[in-house]
Amino acid sequence: DGGITQSPKYLFRKEGQNVTLSCEQNLNHDAMYWYRQDPGQGLRLIYYSQIVNDFQKGDIAEGYSVSREKKESFPLTVTSAQKNPTAFYLCASSSASGARGEQFFGPGTRLTVL
Amino acid sequence: GIQVEQSPPDLILQEGANSTLRCNFSDSVNNLQWFHQNPWGQLINLFYIPSGTKQNGRLSATTVATERYSLLYISSSQTTDSGVYFCAVVNDYKLSFGAGTTVTVRA
């Protein structure tokens, strides 16, 4: 089945640790995105990538880093510099039509800082 | 950046009732999507609708881009329609989300 997978589903981190969230898609989409959702709020864009080996900061990139070495993969690292990392993280992808492309989402990863 | 406002913030319905959710946005957009977020957090695509009207079963949506708003209609609501409904607009390359409308359908 075509789709977007994220792992792990739940992640617990101690303060001061970096953690990496996985996002993989087999939809052959060029563009991929990372969003953060806090309780009772909409999603906010962290980073996006329109093509392999290229990515841009979104609205809340501080404390996060990404890489895009393969078309199907877009991992997100939450660094110790992120002051309040506890949140629900969602990955999305869209086709080569880019700005006008419909975005599809993975099931998400819930990160909790202990 | 572009502002997206959804109303009402909360909606309680009796099963079988009809309802309308509204999404206003502050600038021209390349496109607009409606999502339903289920209790497990999964975002389910409902409509991809830059303009005009689309229907999918008991749901339909209308976007009037020149007046910067979109409407989502739920007819004959069912308990499975409960959840949070998000409107998101595409401006440049990214989706900007509203805060959502929480819908509760009571049996």
mmCIF file of C-alpha atoms in Angstrom:
data_model
loop_
_atom_site.group_PDB
_atom_site.id
_atom_site.type_symbol
_atom_site.label_atom_id
_atom_site.label_comp_id
_atom_site.label_asym_id
_atom_site.label_seq_id
_atom_site.Cartn_x
_atom_site.Cartn_y
_atom_site.Cartn_z
ATOM 1 C CA ASP A 1 0.000 0.000 0.000
ATOM 2 C CA GLY A 2 1.178 3.511 -0.761
ATOM 3 C CA GLY A 3 1.460 5.844 2.154
ATOM 4 C CA ILE A 4 3.478 7.667 4.753
ATOM 5 C CA THR A 5 4.920 5.923 7.776
ATOM 6 C CA GLN A 6 6.302 7.519 10.917
ATOM 7 C CA SER A 7 8.210 5.889 13.737
ATOM 8 C CA PRO A 8 8.158 5.519 16.588
ATOM 9 C CA LYS A 9 4.524 6.168 17.511
ATOM 10 C CA TYR A 10 5.514 7.242 21.028
ATOM 11 C CA LEU A 11 8.887 8.600 22.132
ATOM 12 C CA PHE A 12 10.143 9.597 25.554
ATOM 13 C CA ARG A 13 13.210 11.765 25.915
ATOM 14 C CA LYS A 14 15.219 12.971 28.836
ATOM 15 C CA GLU A 15 16.096 16.630 28.958
ATOM 16 C CA GLY A 16 19.340 17.382 27.142
ATOM 17 C CA GLN A 17 19.052 14.493 24.698
ATOM 18 C CA ASN A 18 18.690 14.705 20.939
ATOM 19 C CA VAL A 19 16.135 12.405 19.327
ATOM 20 C CA THR A 20 15.389 11.596 15.692
ATOM 21 C CA LEU A 21 11.901 10.991 14.313
ATOM 22 C CA SER A 22 11.567 8.917 11.174
ATOM 23 C CA CYS A 23 9.336 9.690 8.171
ATOM 24 C CA GLU A 24 9.196 7.515 5.066
ATOM 25 C CA GLN A 25 6.891 7.737 2.027
ATOM 26 C CA ASN A 26 6.401 5.458 -0.964
ATOM 27 C CA LEU A 27 4.111 7.807 -2.882
ATOM 28 C CA ASN A 28 6.969 9.021 -5.097
ATOM 29 C CA HIS A 29 6.300 12.555 -3.867
ATOM 30 C CA ASP A 30 8.996 15.190 -4.284
ATOM 31 C CA ALA A 31 7.976 17.439 -1.404
ATOM 32 C CA MET A 32 7.984 16.510 2.284
ATOM 33 C CA TYR A 33 7.090 18.481 5.405
ATOM 34 C CA TRP A 34 7.303 18.379 9.200
ATOM 35 C CA TYR A 35 4.629 19.919 11.411
ATOM 36 C CA ARG A 36 4.189 20.258 15.139
ATOM 37 C CA GLN A 37 0.830 20.188 16.918
ATOM 38 C CA ASP A 38 0.312 21.315 20.502
ATOM 39 C CA PRO A 39 -2.846 20.391 22.456
ATOM 40 C CA GLY A 40 -5.944 22.223 21.238
ATOM 41 C CA GLN A 41 -4.117 23.932 18.403
ATOM 42 C CA GLY A 42 -3.605 23.608 14.681
ATOM 43 C CA LEU A 43 -0.386 22.480 13.030
ATOM 44 C CA ARG A 44 2.666 24.666 12.599
ATOM 45 C CA LEU A 45 5.356 24.105 9.960
ATOM 46 C CA ILE A 46 8.863 23.208 11.183
ATOM 47 C CA TYR A 47 10.767 22.394 7.960
ATOM 48 C CA TYR A 48 9.978 21.477 4.392
ATOM 49 C CA SER A 49 11.856 19.996 1.464
ATOM 50 C CA GLN A 50 10.855 20.321 -2.167
ATOM 51 C CA ILE A 51 13.626 18.136 -3.556
ATOM 52 C CA VAL A 52 16.413 15.816 -2.431
ATOM 53 C CA ASN A 53 19.366 17.552 -0.744
ATOM 54 C CA ASP A 54 17.399 20.768 -0.280
ATOM 55 C CA PHE A 55 15.222 21.994 2.595
ATOM 56 C CA GLN A 56 13.915 25.271 4.034
ATOM 57 C CA LYS A 57 12.959 26.475 7.485
ATOM 58 C CA GLY A 58 9.316 26.841 8.320
ATOM 59 C CA ASP A 59 7.736 29.017 10.991
ATOM 60 C CA ILE A 60 9.219 27.288 14.068
ATOM 61 C CA ALA A 61 12.552 25.748 12.981
ATOM 62 C CA GLU A 62 14.605 26.742 16.032
ATOM 63 C CA GLY A 63 15.828 23.686 17.947
ATOM 64 C CA TYR A 64 15.158 21.284 15.060
ATOM 65 C CA SER A 65 17.235 19.909 12.186
ATOM 66 C CA VAL A 66 16.451 17.795 9.121
ATOM 67 C CA SER A 67 18.143 16.018 6.232
ATOM 68 C CA ARG A 68 16.884 14.882 2.833
ATOM 69 C CA GLU A 69 19.382 12.418 1.402
ATOM 70 C CA LYS A 70 16.752 10.220 -0.244
ATOM 71 C CA LYS A 71 13.497 11.097 -1.950
ATOM 72 C CA GLU A 72 11.474 8.781 0.274
ATOM 73 C CA SER A 73 12.953 9.800 3.636
ATOM 74 C CA PHE A 74 12.867 13.035 5.664
ATOM 75 C CA PRO A 75 14.045 12.501 9.265
ATOM 76 C CA LEU A 76 13.587 15.194 11.911
ATOM 77 C CA THR A 77 16.008 15.645 14.817
ATOM 78 C CA VAL A 78 14.740 17.377 17.926
ATOM 79 C CA THR A 79 17.810 18.837 19.593
ATOM 80 C CA SER A 80 18.443 19.806 23.191
ATOM 81 C CA ALA A 81 18.155 23.435 22.066
ATOM 82 C CA GLN A 82 14.394 23.022 21.596
ATOM 83 C CA LYS A 83 12.978 24.525 24.790
ATOM 84 C CA ASN A 84 9.580 22.840 24.812
ATOM 85 C CA PRO A 85 9.708 19.738 22.616
ATOM 86 C CA THR A 86 6.760 17.827 24.090
ATOM 87 C CA ALA A 87 4.224 17.751 21.231
ATOM 88 C CA PHE A 88 2.649 15.680 18.472
ATOM 89 C CA TYR A 89 4.794 15.628 15.313
ATOM 90 C CA LEU A 90 3.298 15.010 11.889
ATOM 91 C CA CYS A 91 5.058 14.388 8.604
ATOM 92 C CA ALA A 92 3.441 15.092 5.247
ATOM 93 C CA SER A 93 4.237 14.797 1.563
ATOM 94 C CA SER A 94 2.901 16.190 -1.698
ATOM 95 C CA SER A 95 3.445 15.558 -5.388
ATOM 96 C CA ALA A 96 5.718 17.431 -7.757
ATOM 97 C CA SER A 97 2.981 19.990 -8.324
ATOM 98 C CA GLY A 98 4.514 21.601 -5.260
ATOM 99 C CA ALA A 99 2.662 24.635 -3.982
ATOM 100 C CA ARG A 100 -0.598 23.425 -5.442
ATOM 101 C CA GLY A 101 -0.152 19.817 -4.480
ATOM 102 C CA GLU A 102 -2.478 18.142 -2.041
ATOM 103 C CA GLN A 103 -0.658 17.218 1.152
ATOM 104 C CA PHE A 104 -1.066 13.814 2.792
ATOM 105 C CA PHE A 105 -0.107 13.056 6.382
ATOM 106 C CA GLY A 106 1.452 10.208 8.299
ATOM 107 C CA PRO A 107 0.051 8.906 11.606
ATOM 108 C CA GLY A 108 2.330 11.047 13.769
ATOM 109 C CA THR A 109 4.805 10.638 16.634
ATOM 110 C CA ARG A 110 4.007 11.760 20.189
ATOM 111 C CA LEU A 111 7.150 13.045 21.887
ATOM 112 C CA THR A 112 7.270 13.504 25.638
ATOM 113 C CA VAL A 113 10.188 15.030 27.505
ATOM 114 C CA LEU A 114 10.604 13.566 30.974
ATOM 115 C CA GLY B 1 1.932 35.415 7.399
ATOM 116 C CA ILE B 2 -1.510 34.370 6.292
ATOM 117 C CA GLN B 3 -4.175 34.133 8.994
ATOM 118 C CA VAL B 4 -6.752 31.345 9.021
ATOM 119 C CA GLU B 5 -9.799 31.611 11.278
ATOM 120 C CA GLN B 6 -12.297 28.831 11.839
ATOM 121 C CA SER B 7 -15.727 29.080 13.398
ATOM 122 C CA PRO B 8 -17.319 27.986 15.561
ATOM 123 C CA PRO B 9 -14.557 26.639 17.822
ATOM 124 C CA ASP B 10 -16.878 23.992 19.250
ATOM 125 C CA LEU B 11 -20.043 22.403 17.921
ATOM 126 C CA ILE B 12 -22.347 19.919 19.650
ATOM 127 C CA LEU B 13 -24.846 18.131 17.450
ATOM 128 C CA GLN B 14 -27.581 15.595 17.906
ATOM 129 C CA GLU B 15 -27.223 12.614 15.602
ATOM 130 C CA GLY B 16 -29.004 13.323 12.324
ATOM 131 C CA ALA B 17 -28.536 17.091 12.471
ATOM 132 C CA ASN B 18 -26.920 19.210 9.757
ATOM 133 C CA SER B 19 -24.146 21.739 10.360
ATOM 134 C CA THR B 20 -21.885 24.264 8.637
ATOM 135 C CA LEU B 21 -18.275 25.000 9.529
ATOM 136 C CA ARG B 22 -16.610 28.152 8.265
ATOM 137 C CA CYS B 23 -13.015 29.016 7.356
ATOM 138 C CA ASN B 24 -11.889 32.596 6.652
ATOM 139 C CA PHE B 25 -8.410 33.433 5.380
ATOM 140 C CA SER B 26 -6.599 36.743 5.152
ATOM 141 C CA ASP B 27 -4.858 36.586 1.780
ATOM 142 C CA SER B 28 -5.045 34.943 -1.608
ATOM 143 C CA VAL B 29 -4.129 31.277 -1.560
ATOM 144 C CA ASN B 30 -2.940 28.696 -4.036
ATOM 145 C CA ASN B 31 -5.229 26.079 -2.614
ATOM 146 C CA LEU B 32 -7.255 24.961 0.371
ATOM 147 C CA GLN B 33 -7.711 21.642 2.165
ATOM 148 C CA TRP B 34 -10.187 20.370 4.773
ATOM 149 C CA PHE B 35 -9.116 17.622 7.191
ATOM 150 C CA HIS B 36 -10.747 15.534 9.886
ATOM 151 C CA GLN B 37 -8.478 14.593 12.796
ATOM 152 C CA ASN B 38 -9.561 11.357 14.416
ATOM 153 C CA PRO B 39 -9.124 10.520 18.134
ATOM 154 C CA TRP B 40 -5.733 8.900 17.401
ATOM 155 C CA GLY B 41 -4.437 12.072 15.798
ATOM 156 C CA GLN B 42 -4.485 10.917 12.177
ATOM 157 C CA LEU B 43 -5.326 13.675 9.722
ATOM 158 C CA ILE B 44 -7.769 12.420 7.114
ATOM 159 C CA ASN B 45 -8.060 14.347 3.866
ATOM 160 C CA LEU B 46 -11.631 15.433 3.206
ATOM 161 C CA PHE B 47 -11.395 17.965 0.407
ATOM 162 C CA TYR B 48 -8.801 19.674 -1.746
ATOM 163 C CA ILE B 49 -10.787 22.639 -2.993
ATOM 164 C CA PRO B 50 -9.277 25.886 -4.350
ATOM 165 C CA SER B 51 -12.664 27.077 -5.553
ATOM 166 C CA GLY B 52 -16.138 25.837 -6.312
ATOM 167 C CA THR B 53 -18.091 23.059 -4.661
ATOM 168 C CA LYS B 54 -17.319 19.407 -4.078
ATOM 169 C CA GLN B 55 -19.323 16.632 -2.464
ATOM 170 C CA ASN B 56 -18.312 13.345 -0.900
ATOM 171 C CA GLY B 57 -21.179 11.399 0.601
ATOM 172 C CA ARG B 58 -22.699 13.371 3.475
ATOM 173 C CA LEU B 59 -19.948 15.973 3.346
ATOM 174 C CA SER B 60 -19.630 18.842 0.943
ATOM 175 C CA ALA B 61 -17.424 21.918 0.714
ATOM 176 C CA THR B 62 -17.570 25.264 -1.018
ATOM 177 C CA THR B 63 -14.691 27.705 -1.461
ATOM 178 C CA VAL B 64 -15.197 31.292 -2.624
ATOM 179 C CA ALA B 65 -11.594 32.338 -3.159
ATOM 180 C CA THR B 66 -12.435 35.913 -4.215
ATOM 181 C CA GLU B 67 -14.164 36.461 -0.863
ATOM 182 C CA ARG B 68 -11.575 34.448 1.072
ATOM 183 C CA TYR B 69 -13.736 31.867 2.765
ATOM 184 C CA SER B 70 -14.648 28.205 2.624
ATOM 185 C CA LEU B 71 -17.552 26.263 4.113
ATOM 186 C CA LEU B 72 -17.769 22.615 5.110
ATOM 187 C CA TYR B 73 -21.238 21.088 5.330
ATOM 188 C CA ILE B 74 -22.028 17.977 7.332
ATOM 189 C CA SER B 75 -25.452 16.503 6.677
ATOM 190 C CA SER B 76 -27.260 13.824 8.682
ATOM 191 C CA SER B 77 -24.425 13.754 11.207
ATOM 192 C CA GLN B 78 -23.314 10.485 12.772
ATOM 193 C CA THR B 79 -21.336 9.797 15.936
ATOM 194 C CA THR B 80 -18.361 8.825 13.766
ATOM 195 C CA ASP B 81 -18.246 12.421 12.513
ATOM 196 C CA SER B 82 -16.977 13.516 15.926
ATOM 197 C CA GLY B 83 -13.465 14.941 16.013
ATOM 198 C CA VAL B 84 -11.622 18.069 15.041
ATOM 199 C CA TYR B 85 -12.041 19.589 11.602
ATOM 200 C CA PHE B 86 -9.200 21.687 10.244
ATOM 201 C CA CYS B 87 -9.068 24.081 7.352
ATOM 202 C CA ALA B 88 -5.609 24.680 5.876
ATOM 203 C CA VAL B 89 -4.609 27.040 3.082
ATOM 204 C CA VAL B 90 -1.672 26.747 0.734
ATOM 205 C CA ASN B 91 0.300 29.936 0.363
ATOM 206 C CA ASP B 92 3.651 29.629 -1.372
ATOM 207 C CA TYR B 93 4.697 26.043 -0.529
ATOM 208 C CA LYS B 94 3.252 25.500 2.885
ATOM 209 C CA LEU B 95 -0.017 24.780 4.579
ATOM 210 C CA SER B 96 -1.186 27.254 7.204
ATOM 211 C CA PHE B 97 -3.756 25.777 9.575
ATOM 212 C CA GLY B 98 -6.665 27.223 11.442
ATOM 213 C CA ALA B 99 -7.202 26.303 15.100
ATOM 214 C CA GLY B 100 -9.937 23.831 14.187
ATOM 215 C CA THR B 101 -13.584 23.183 15.021
ATOM 216 C CA THR B 102 -14.245 20.437 17.562
ATOM 217 C CA VAL B 103 -17.412 18.577 16.611
ATOM 218 C CA THR B 104 -19.215 16.309 19.066
ATOM 219 C CA VAL B 105 -22.126 14.276 17.749
ATOM 220 C CA ARG B 106 -24.385 12.789 20.434
ATOM 221 C CA ALA B 107 -26.464 9.659 19.868
#
